[in-house]
CSV table of C-alpha atoms and ligand atoms in Angstrom, one decimal:
chain,number,residue,atom,x,y,z
A,139,MET,CA,-86.3,-98.0,-96.4
A,140,ALA,CA,-86.2,-94.6,-94.7
A,141,PHE,CA,-87.3,-95.9,-91.2
A,142,ALA,CA,-84.4,-98.4,-91.1
A,143,ILE,CA,-81.9,-95.5,-90.7
A,144,CYS,CA,-84.0,-93.5,-88.3
A,145,SER,CA,-82.9,-93.5,-84.7
A,146,PRO,CA,-85.2,-92.7,-81.8
A,147,MET,CA,-85.2,-89.0,-80.7
A,148,GLY,CA,-81.8,-88.7,-79.0
A,149,LYS,CA,-79.3,-86.0,-78.2
A,150,GLY,CA,-78.3,-85.6,-81.8
A,151,ALA,CA,-81.9,-85.0,-82.9
A,152,PHE,CA,-82.8,-82.7,-80.0
A,153,PHE,CA,-82.1,-79.4,-81.9
A,154,THR,CA,-83.6,-80.6,-85.2
A,155,GLU,CA,-87.2,-79.8,-84.4
A,156,ALA,CA,-88.8,-78.2,-81.3
A,157,LYS,CA,-91.1,-80.7,-79.7
A,158,GLU,CA,-94.3,-79.4,-78.1
A,159,SER,CA,-92.8,-80.4,-74.7
A,160,SER,CA,-89.7,-78.3,-75.4
A,161,ARG,CA,-91.9,-75.3,-76.4
A,162,ILE,CA,-93.8,-75.6,-73.1
A,163,LYS,CA,-90.6,-75.9,-71.1
A,164,SER,CA,-89.3,-72.7,-72.7
A,165,ALA,CA,-92.6,-70.9,-72.3
A,166,ILE,CA,-92.8,-71.7,-68.6
A,167,VAL,CA,-89.3,-70.5,-68.0
A,168,GLU,CA,-89.7,-67.3,-70.1
A,169,GLN,CA,-93.1,-66.5,-68.5
A,170,TYR,CA,-91.7,-66.9,-65.0
A,171,PHE,CA,-88.7,-64.8,-65.9
A,172,TRP,CA,-91.0,-62.0,-67.0
A,173,ALA,CA,-93.1,-62.2,-63.8
A,174,TRP,CA,-90.0,-62.4,-61.6
A,175,THR,CA,-88.4,-59.3,-63.2
A,176,ARG,CA,-91.6,-57.4,-62.4
A,177,VAL,CA,-91.6,-58.4,-58.8
A,178,MET,CA,-87.9,-57.4,-58.6
A,179,ARG,CA,-88.4,-54.1,-60.4
A,180,SER,CA,-86.9,-52.0,-57.7
A,181,GLN,CA,-83.6,-54.0,-57.6
A,182,PRO,CA,-80.6,-52.2,-59.2
A,183,LYS,CA,-79.3,-55.4,-60.8
A,184,LEU,CA,-80.8,-58.8,-61.8
A,185,ALA,CA,-79.2,-61.8,-63.3
A,186,TYR,CA,-80.4,-64.7,-65.6
A,187,ILE,CA,-78.1,-67.7,-65.7
A,188,ASP,CA,-78.5,-70.7,-68.0
A,189,LEU,CA,-75.7,-73.2,-67.7
A,190,PHE,CA,-77.0,-75.8,-70.3
A,191,ALA,CA,-78.2,-73.2,-72.8
A,192,GLY,CA,-78.1,-75.1,-76.1
A,193,ARG,CA,-77.9,-73.5,-79.5
A,194,GLY,CA,-80.6,-70.8,-79.2
A,195,VAL,CA,-82.5,-71.8,-82.3
A,196,TYR,CA,-83.8,-75.2,-83.5
A,197,ASP,CA,-83.1,-76.2,-87.0
A,198,ASP,CA,-86.8,-75.7,-87.8
A,199,GLY,CA,-86.3,-72.0,-86.8
A,200,THR,CA,-88.0,-72.2,-83.4
A,201,LYS,CA,-86.4,-69.9,-80.9
A,202,SER,CA,-85.4,-71.5,-77.7
A,203,THR,CA,-85.2,-70.3,-74.1
A,204,PRO,CA,-82.1,-68.1,-74.2
A,205,LEU,CA,-83.4,-66.0,-77.1
A,206,LEU,CA,-87.0,-65.8,-75.7
A,207,VAL,CA,-85.6,-64.4,-72.5
A,208,LEU,CA,-83.3,-62.0,-74.2
A,209,GLU,CA,-86.0,-60.7,-76.6
A,210,HIS,CA,-88.1,-60.0,-73.6
A,211,ALA,CA,-85.3,-58.2,-71.9
A,212,ILE,CA,-84.6,-56.1,-75.0
A,213,ALA,CA,-88.3,-55.1,-75.2
A,214,ASP,CA,-88.4,-53.9,-71.6
A,215,PRO,CA,-86.7,-50.6,-71.1
A,216,ASN,CA,-86.8,-51.3,-67.4
A,217,LEU,CA,-84.5,-54.3,-67.8
A,218,ASN,CA,-82.1,-52.9,-70.5
A,219,GLU,CA,-79.9,-51.2,-67.9
A,220,ARG,CA,-80.2,-53.8,-65.1
A,221,LEU,CA,-80.1,-57.3,-66.5
A,222,VAL,CA,-76.9,-59.4,-66.5
A,223,THR,CA,-77.1,-62.6,-68.5
A,224,LEU,CA,-74.8,-65.6,-68.5
A,225,PHE,CA,-75.2,-68.5,-70.8
A,226,ASN,CA,-73.0,-71.6,-71.1
A,227,ASP,CA,-72.9,-74.9,-73.0
A,228,SER,CA,-70.1,-77.4,-72.9
A,229,ASP,CA,-70.5,-78.2,-76.6
A,230,PRO,CA,-68.3,-75.6,-78.5
A,231,GLY,CA,-70.6,-75.9,-81.6
A,232,ASN,CA,-73.7,-75.1,-79.5
A,233,ALA,CA,-72.0,-72.2,-77.7
A,234,ASP,CA,-70.9,-70.8,-81.0
A,235,ALA,CA,-74.3,-71.1,-82.6
A,236,LEU,CA,-75.9,-69.4,-79.5
A,237,ARG,CA,-73.4,-66.5,-79.7
A,238,LYS,CA,-74.3,-66.0,-83.3
A,239,SER,CA,-78.0,-66.1,-82.7
A,240,ILE,CA,-77.7,-63.6,-79.8
A,241,ASN,CA,-75.6,-61.2,-81.8
A,242,ALA,CA,-78.2,-61.4,-84.6
A,243,LEU,CA,-81.1,-60.4,-82.3
A,244,PRO,CA,-82.5,-57.0,-83.4
A,245,ARG,CA,-81.6,-54.2,-80.9
A,246,ILE,CA,-79.4,-56.5,-78.8
A,247,ASN,CA,-77.2,-53.4,-78.2
A,248,ARG,CA,-79.9,-51.9,-76.0
A,249,LEU,CA,-78.7,-54.2,-73.2
A,250,LYS,CA,-76.2,-52.4,-71.1
A,251,TYR,CA,-74.5,-55.7,-70.1
A,252,LYS,CA,-73.6,-57.7,-73.2
A,253,PRO,CA,-74.8,-61.4,-72.8
A,254,ARG,CA,-71.9,-63.7,-72.0
A,255,VAL,CA,-71.8,-67.1,-73.6
A,256,GLU,CA,-69.2,-69.4,-72.0
A,257,ASN,CA,-68.1,-72.9,-73.2
A,258,ASP,CA,-67.4,-74.8,-70.0
A,259,LYS,CA,-68.4,-78.2,-68.6
A,260,VAL,CA,-70.5,-77.7,-65.5
A,261,ASP,CA,-68.7,-79.6,-62.8
A,262,ASP,CA,-67.5,-79.0,-59.2
A,263,THR,CA,-65.3,-76.1,-60.2
A,264,ILE,CA,-68.2,-74.2,-61.5
A,265,VAL,CA,-70.3,-75.0,-58.4
A,266,SER,CA,-67.6,-73.7,-56.1
A,267,LEU,CA,-67.4,-70.6,-58.2
A,268,PHE,CA,-71.1,-69.8,-57.6
A,269,LYS,CA,-70.8,-71.0,-54.0
A,270,ASN,CA,-68.2,-68.4,-53.2
A,271,ILE,CA,-69.8,-65.3,-54.7
A,272,THR,CA,-72.9,-63.4,-53.5
A,273,LEU,CA,-75.3,-63.4,-56.4
A,274,ALA,CA,-77.5,-60.4,-57.3
A,275,PRO,CA,-81.1,-61.6,-57.4
A,276,THR,CA,-80.9,-64.4,-60.0
A,277,PHE,CA,-83.2,-66.6,-61.9
A,278,ALA,CA,-81.3,-69.8,-62.9
A,279,PHE,CA,-82.2,-72.4,-65.4
A,280,ILE,CA,-80.5,-75.8,-65.3
A,281,ASP,CA,-81.4,-77.9,-68.3
A,282,PRO,CA,-79.0,-80.9,-68.8
A,283,TRP,CA,-79.8,-84.0,-70.9
A,284,GLY,CA,-79.7,-86.3,-67.9
A,285,TYR,CA,-78.1,-86.3,-64.4
A,286,LYS,CA,-74.6,-85.3,-65.3
A,287,GLY,CA,-73.9,-81.8,-64.0
A,288,LEU,CA,-77.2,-81.6,-62.0
A,289,THR,CA,-76.2,-81.7,-58.4
A,290,LEU,CA,-77.8,-80.6,-55.1
A,291,GLU,CA,-74.8,-78.4,-54.5
A,292,LEU,CA,-75.3,-76.5,-57.8
A,293,ILE,CA,-78.9,-75.9,-56.8
A,294,ARG,CA,-77.8,-74.8,-53.3
A,295,SER,CA,-75.3,-72.4,-54.8
A,296,PHE,CA,-78.2,-70.6,-56.6
A,297,LEU,CA,-80.7,-70.7,-53.8
A,298,LYS,CA,-78.3,-69.4,-51.1
A,299,ASP,CA,-78.7,-65.6,-51.9
A,300,TRP,CA,-81.7,-63.3,-51.6
A,301,GLY,CA,-84.2,-63.2,-54.4
A,302,CYS,CA,-82.7,-66.2,-56.2
A,303,ASP,CA,-85.0,-68.8,-57.8
A,304,CYS,CA,-84.1,-71.8,-59.9
A,305,VAL,CA,-85.9,-74.1,-62.3
A,306,PHE,CA,-84.3,-77.4,-63.5
A,307,PHE,CA,-85.0,-80.3,-65.8
A,308,PHE,CA,-85.3,-83.6,-64.0
A,309,ASN,CA,-84.9,-86.4,-66.4
A,310,TYR,CA,-87.0,-88.9,-64.5
A,311,ASN,CA,-86.6,-91.7,-67.1
A,312,ARG,CA,-82.8,-91.6,-67.0
A,313,ILE,CA,-82.5,-91.0,-63.3
A,314,ASN,CA,-84.9,-93.8,-62.6
A,315,MET,CA,-82.7,-96.2,-64.6
A,316,GLY,CA,-79.5,-94.6,-63.1
A,317,LEU,CA,-80.6,-95.6,-59.6
A,318,ASP,CA,-80.0,-99.2,-60.5
A,319,ASN,CA,-76.8,-98.6,-62.3
A,320,GLU,CA,-73.6,-98.8,-60.2
A,321,SER,CA,-71.5,-97.1,-62.9
A,322,VAL,CA,-73.3,-93.8,-62.4
A,323,GLU,CA,-73.7,-94.1,-58.6
A,324,ASP,CA,-71.6,-90.9,-58.0
A,325,HIS,CA,-73.9,-88.8,-60.2
A,326,ILE,CA,-77.0,-90.1,-58.6
A,327,ASP,CA,-75.5,-89.6,-55.1
A,328,GLU,CA,-74.8,-86.0,-56.0
A,329,LEU,CA,-78.4,-85.4,-56.9
A,330,PHE,CA,-80.1,-87.0,-53.9
A,331,GLY,CA,-77.3,-86.9,-51.3
A,332,GLU,CA,-75.2,-90.0,-50.6
A,333,SER,CA,-77.1,-91.5,-47.7
A,334,ARG,CA,-80.6,-90.6,-49.1
A,335,ALA,CA,-79.7,-92.2,-52.4
A,336,LYS,CA,-78.6,-95.3,-50.6
A,337,ARG,CA,-81.9,-95.5,-48.6
A,338,LEU,CA,-83.8,-94.8,-51.8
A,339,ARG,CA,-82.2,-97.7,-53.7
A,340,LYS,CA,-83.2,-100.0,-50.9
A,341,THR,CA,-86.8,-98.7,-50.5
A,342,LEU,CA,-87.4,-98.9,-54.3
A,343,ARG,CA,-86.9,-102.6,-54.5
A,344,GLY,CA,-90.0,-104.4,-55.5
A,345,LEU,CA,-92.2,-101.3,-55.9
A,346,SER,CA,-94.6,-100.9,-58.7
A,347,PRO,CA,-93.7,-98.2,-61.3
A,348,VAL,CA,-96.2,-95.7,-59.8
A,349,GLU,CA,-94.9,-96.3,-56.2
A,350,ARG,CA,-91.4,-96.1,-57.5
A,351,GLU,CA,-92.0,-92.7,-59.1
A,352,ALA,CA,-93.7,-91.4,-56.0
A,353,GLY,CA,-90.7,-92.5,-53.9
A,354,ILE,CA,-88.2,-90.9,-56.2
A,355,VAL,CA,-90.0,-87.6,-56.5
A,356,GLU,CA,-90.5,-87.5,-52.7
A,357,ALA,CA,-86.8,-88.2,-52.1
A,358,LEU,CA,-85.9,-85.4,-54.4
A,359,MET,CA,-88.3,-83.0,-52.7
A,360,ASP,CA,-86.7,-84.0,-49.4
A,361,ALA,CA,-83.2,-83.4,-50.7
A,362,LEU,CA,-84.2,-80.0,-52.1
A,363,ARG,CA,-85.5,-78.9,-48.8
A,364,ASP,CA,-82.1,-79.6,-47.3
A,365,VAL,CA,-80.5,-77.2,-49.7
A,366,GLY,CA,-82.8,-74.3,-48.9
A,367,ALA,CA,-85.8,-74.8,-51.2
A,368,GLU,CA,-88.7,-73.9,-49.0
A,369,PHE,CA,-91.2,-74.3,-51.9
A,370,VAL,CA,-90.9,-76.9,-54.6
A,371,LEU,CA,-93.2,-77.2,-57.6
A,372,PRO,CA,-92.9,-80.1,-60.1
A,373,PHE,CA,-94.5,-80.1,-63.5
A,374,CYS,CA,-94.6,-83.5,-65.1
A,375,PHE,CA,-94.2,-84.3,-68.8
A,376,LEU,CA,-95.6,-87.6,-70.0
A,377,ASP,CA,-94.2,-89.7,-72.9
A,378,GLU,CA,-95.8,-89.7,-76.4
A,379,ASN,CA,-98.3,-92.3,-75.4
A,380,GLY,CA,-99.4,-90.4,-72.3
A,381,THR,CA,-98.8,-93.4,-70.2
A,382,ARG,CA,-95.4,-92.9,-68.5
A,383,THR,CA,-93.5,-90.0,-67.0
A,384,SER,CA,-90.7,-88.8,-69.3
A,385,HIS,CA,-89.4,-85.9,-67.2
A,386,HIS,CA,-90.2,-83.1,-64.8
A,387,LEU,CA,-89.5,-79.4,-64.8
A,388,ILE,CA,-88.9,-78.5,-61.1
A,389,PHE,CA,-89.1,-75.0,-59.7
A,390,VAL,CA,-87.5,-74.2,-56.4
A,391,THR,CA,-87.8,-71.0,-54.4
A,392,LYS,CA,-87.6,-69.6,-50.9
A,393,HIS,CA,-90.5,-67.3,-51.3
A,394,LYS,CA,-94.3,-68.0,-51.3
A,395,LEU,CA,-94.9,-65.3,-53.9
A,396,GLY,CA,-92.5,-67.0,-56.4
A,397,TYR,CA,-94.4,-70.2,-55.7
A,398,ARG,CA,-97.8,-68.6,-56.3
A,399,ILE,CA,-96.6,-67.1,-59.6
A,400,MET,CA,-95.1,-70.3,-60.9
A,401,LYS,CA,-98.2,-72.2,-59.9
A,402,GLU,CA,-100.4,-70.0,-62.0
A,403,ILE,CA,-98.0,-70.4,-65.0
A,404,MET,CA,-97.7,-74.2,-64.7
A,405,ALA,CA,-101.5,-74.5,-64.2
A,406,LYS,CA,-102.0,-72.6,-67.4
A,407,HIS,CA,-99.7,-75.0,-69.3
A,408,SER,CA,-101.3,-78.2,-67.9
A,409,SER,CA,-102.9,-80.2,-70.7
A,410,GLU,CA,-105.7,-81.3,-68.5
A,411,LYS,CA,-108.0,-79.6,-66.0
A,412,PHE,CA,-110.6,-81.3,-63.9
A,413,GLN,CA,-113.4,-78.9,-62.7
A,414,GLY,CA,-110.9,-76.1,-63.4
A,415,VAL,CA,-108.1,-77.6,-61.3
A,416,ALA,CA,-104.9,-78.1,-63.3
A,417,SER,CA,-103.1,-81.5,-63.6
A,418,PHE,CA,-99.6,-79.9,-63.5
A,419,LYS,CA,-98.8,-82.3,-66.3
A,420,TYR,CA,-98.3,-82.0,-70.0
A,421,CYS,CA,-99.6,-85.1,-71.7
A,422,PRO,CA,-99.2,-85.2,-75.5
A,423,ALA,CA,-102.0,-87.8,-75.7
A,424,SER,CA,-104.4,-86.2,-73.1
A,425,SER,CA,-107.4,-86.5,-75.5
A,426,LEU,CA,-107.0,-90.3,-75.2
A,427,HIS,CA,-108.2,-90.2,-71.6
A,428,PRO,CA,-111.6,-88.5,-71.5
A,429,MET,CA,-112.8,-90.8,-68.7
A,430,LEU,CA,-110.6,-89.1,-66.2
A,431,PHE,CA,-112.6,-86.0,-66.6
A,432,GLU,CA,-115.7,-87.8,-65.3
A,433,LEU,CA,-113.9,-89.5,-62.4
A,434,ASN,CA,-111.8,-86.7,-61.0
A,435,ARG,CA,-113.7,-84.0,-59.1
A,436,PRO,CA,-111.0,-82.1,-57.2
A,437,LEU,CA,-113.1,-79.0,-56.6
A,438,ASP,CA,-115.7,-81.0,-54.7
A,439,GLU,CA,-112.8,-82.4,-52.7
A,440,LEU,CA,-111.4,-78.9,-52.0
A,441,GLU,CA,-114.7,-77.9,-50.4
A,442,GLN,CA,-114.6,-80.9,-48.1
A,443,LEU,CA,-110.9,-80.1,-47.3
A,444,LEU,CA,-111.7,-76.5,-46.4
A,445,VAL,CA,-114.6,-77.4,-44.2
A,446,ALA,CA,-112.5,-79.9,-42.3
A,447,GLU,CA,-109.4,-77.7,-42.0
A,448,PHE,CA,-111.0,-74.3,-41.1
A,449,SER,CA,-114.1,-75.4,-39.1
A,450,GLY,CA,-115.1,-72.6,-36.7
A,451,GLN,CA,-112.4,-70.2,-37.9
A,452,ARG,CA,-112.6,-66.7,-39.5
A,453,LEU,CA,-109.9,-65.9,-42.0
A,454,THR,CA,-109.3,-63.8,-45.1
A,455,VAL,CA,-109.1,-65.4,-48.5
A,456,GLN,CA,-105.4,-64.7,-48.6
A,457,GLU,CA,-104.9,-66.4,-45.3
A,458,ILE,CA,-106.9,-69.5,-46.4
A,459,TYR,CA,-104.8,-69.7,-49.6
A,460,ASP,CA,-101.4,-69.2,-47.8
A,461,GLN,CA,-102.2,-71.8,-45.1
A,462,HIS,CA,-103.7,-74.4,-47.5
A,463,ASN,CA,-102.3,-74.3,-51.0
A,464,VAL,CA,-98.6,-75.4,-50.6
A,465,GLY,CA,-98.1,-78.9,-51.9
A,466,ARG,CA,-101.6,-79.0,-53.5
A,467,ALA,CA,-102.6,-78.4,-57.1
A,468,TYR,CA,-105.1,-75.6,-56.3
A,469,THR,CA,-104.6,-72.1,-57.5
A,470,MET,CA,-106.1,-68.9,-56.0
A,471,LYS,CA,-108.8,-69.0,-58.7
A,472,ASN,CA,-109.8,-72.5,-57.6
A,473,TYR,CA,-110.1,-71.4,-54.0
A,474,LYS,CA,-112.2,-68.4,-55.0
A,475,SER,CA,-114.5,-70.5,-57.1
A,476,VAL,CA,-115.1,-72.9,-54.3
A,477,LEU,CA,-115.7,-70.2,-51.8
A,478,LEU,CA,-118.2,-68.4,-54.0
A,479,ASN,CA,-120.0,-71.7,-54.4
A,480,MET,CA,-120.0,-72.3,-50.7
A,481,GLU,CA,-121.3,-68.8,-50.0
A,482,ARG,CA,-124.1,-69.3,-52.5
A,483,LYS,CA,-125.1,-72.6,-50.7
A,484,GLY,CA,-124.9,-71.0,-47.3
A,485,ARG,CA,-122.0,-73.2,-46.1
A,486,ILE,CA,-119.9,-70.1,-45.2
A,487,LYS,CA,-120.5,-66.5,-44.4
A,488,ALA,CA,-118.4,-63.8,-46.1
A,489,ASP,CA,-117.6,-60.2,-45.0
A,490,PRO,CA,-118.4,-58.2,-47.1
A,491,PRO,CA,-121.2,-60.6,-48.4
A,492,PHE,CA,-121.7,-61.1,-52.1
A,493,THR,CA,-124.6,-58.5,-52.1
A,494,GLU,CA,-122.0,-55.8,-51.4
A,495,ARG,CA,-119.3,-57.1,-53.8
A,496,ARG,CA,-118.9,-57.0,-57.5
A,497,ALA,CA,-120.8,-59.9,-59.0
A,498,GLY,CA,-118.9,-63.2,-59.1
A,499,THR,CA,-115.8,-61.8,-57.2
A,500,PHE,CA,-114.1,-62.8,-54.0
A,501,GLY,CA,-111.3,-60.4,-53.2
A,502,ASP,CA,-108.1,-61.5,-51.3
A,503,SER,CA,-109.1,-59.5,-48.3
A,504,VAL,CA,-112.7,-60.7,-48.0
A,505,GLU,CA,-113.2,-62.5,-44.6
A,506,VAL,CA,-114.7,-65.9,-44.5
A,507,ARG,CA,-116.4,-67.5,-41.5
A,508,PHE,CA,-116.6,-71.3,-41.5
A,509,PRO,CA,-119.2,-72.7,-39.2
A,510,SER,CA,-118.0,-75.2,-36.6
A,511,SER,CA,-118.3,-78.7,-38.0
A,512,LYS,CA,-121.3,-79.5,-35.8
A,513,GLY,CA,-123.3,-76.7,-37.3
A,514,THR,CA,-122.3,-77.2,-41.0
A,515,LYS,CA,-125.2,-77.7,-43.3
A,516,ARG,CA,-124.8,-80.3,-46.1
A,517,GLY,CA,-125.2,-78.5,-49.5
B,220,LIG,C1,-81.4,-80.2,-73.2
B,220,LIG,S1,-80.1,-79.3,-73.9
B,220,LIG,C2,-80.4,-77.6,-73.5
B,220,LIG,C3,-81.6,-77.0,-74.3
B,220,LIG,C4,-81.7,-75.6,-74.0
B,220,LIG,N1,-82.0,-75.3,-72.6
B,220,LIG,C5,-82.9,-75.0,-74.8
B,220,LIG,O1,-83.9,-74.5,-74.2
B,220,LIG,O2,-82.7,-75.0,-76.0
B,220,LIG,C6,-78.7,-79.7,-72.9
B,220,LIG,C7,-77.5,-78.9,-73.3
B,220,LIG,O3,-76.5,-79.1,-72.3
B,220,LIG,C8,-75.2,-79.2,-72.9
B,220,LIG,N2,-74.4,-79.9,-71.9
B,220,LIG,C9,-74.4,-81.3,-71.6
B,220,LIG,N3,-73.6,-81.5,-70.6
B,220,LIG,C10,-73.1,-80.4,-70.2
B,220,LIG,C11,-72.2,-80.0,-69.1
B,220,LIG,N4,-71.7,-80.9,-68.2
B,220,LIG,N5,-72.0,-78.7,-68.9
B,220,LIG,C12,-72.5,-77.8,-69.7
B,220,LIG,N6,-73.3,-78.1,-70.8
B,220,LIG,C13,-73.6,-79.3,-71.0
B,220,LIG,C14,-75.4,-79.9,-74.2
B,220,LIG,O4,-74.4,-79.6,-75.1
B,220,LIG,C15,-76.8,-79.4,-74.6
B,220,LIG,O5,-76.7,-78.3,-75.5
């Protein structure tokens, strides 16, 4: 009986076959890396650091994040001379396999700085190493199995320098369980901060699963702000049934441009959109929930929010976006689509007006005048 010897997907099986959620995780990281290197094109040196890098290739032949990033760097003459890469994995077999896959990449010698693959356990020693150097602009990826090795201090050590952004895997399932497990208290404390973790354990008592998740993610956001993350963007992965959160990919940056770029990328990878507004979730079973499409009307809500927020004001589209989007799911495209609709209905005035713009467009510098709430016509 074949199923009798099958174990659920665990660490051992991770590299057997790339799950769709792993592909999406890699695609988000690789696409942000690409966009980030373009923003940073005038910098003489850039770094990509992946401390939990894995084997590089799944047994089914799917290339994973380290190889996708390196292939991109090899193909871009602008990066060949400037990109320094550091990979690490505590498992000697994984580090070895990664070294071999990297060496086998076509034209790998184009890279001036040979990719380094280390075989260390990420712990306090590694953190103090990064804490005590000034990093070149760096994009760091932290992708552990659970909470071990993922600490606030590690994230702080990457965020502290100019031009550095970080994305990490937050294993909600395991961390949620770990919060009630005294034997892993130290690890959880290192992730939330000791006093915040203590408060969190108390406030979570008796909460429903949904409230519990909201409380945990909120505490994490709070902790990240303490270590210099001015902008935080979580992307949620649901379990196979599409009913519970499995994990999050969390992006942290000090810059609003990084936030805007990652938002567009995560929106594109969301498995559901309501009126064109992304869910910032990957749900393997999203087709099981068609009703949500009927009930959720976030663009209608955005129109009401803008009217309430900017009544009587005159601002450019860029100003509206900058002042309003952080912490909300809306992308620039969503703002423009709502503004176009409002202009059509006469709920706002634009300068230049649509008659003087290319059809269907709303440039970043177009000025918008919101009537004061008393004079607003209902559309
Ligand atoms: C989720 S996998 C990484 C997958 C990889 N990012 C990818 O895209 O293919 C986690 C990796 O972290 C490694 N690891 C676990 N604990 C570690 C630690 N404390 N320090 C460094 N690596 C560790 C494991 O050997 C494993 O390969």
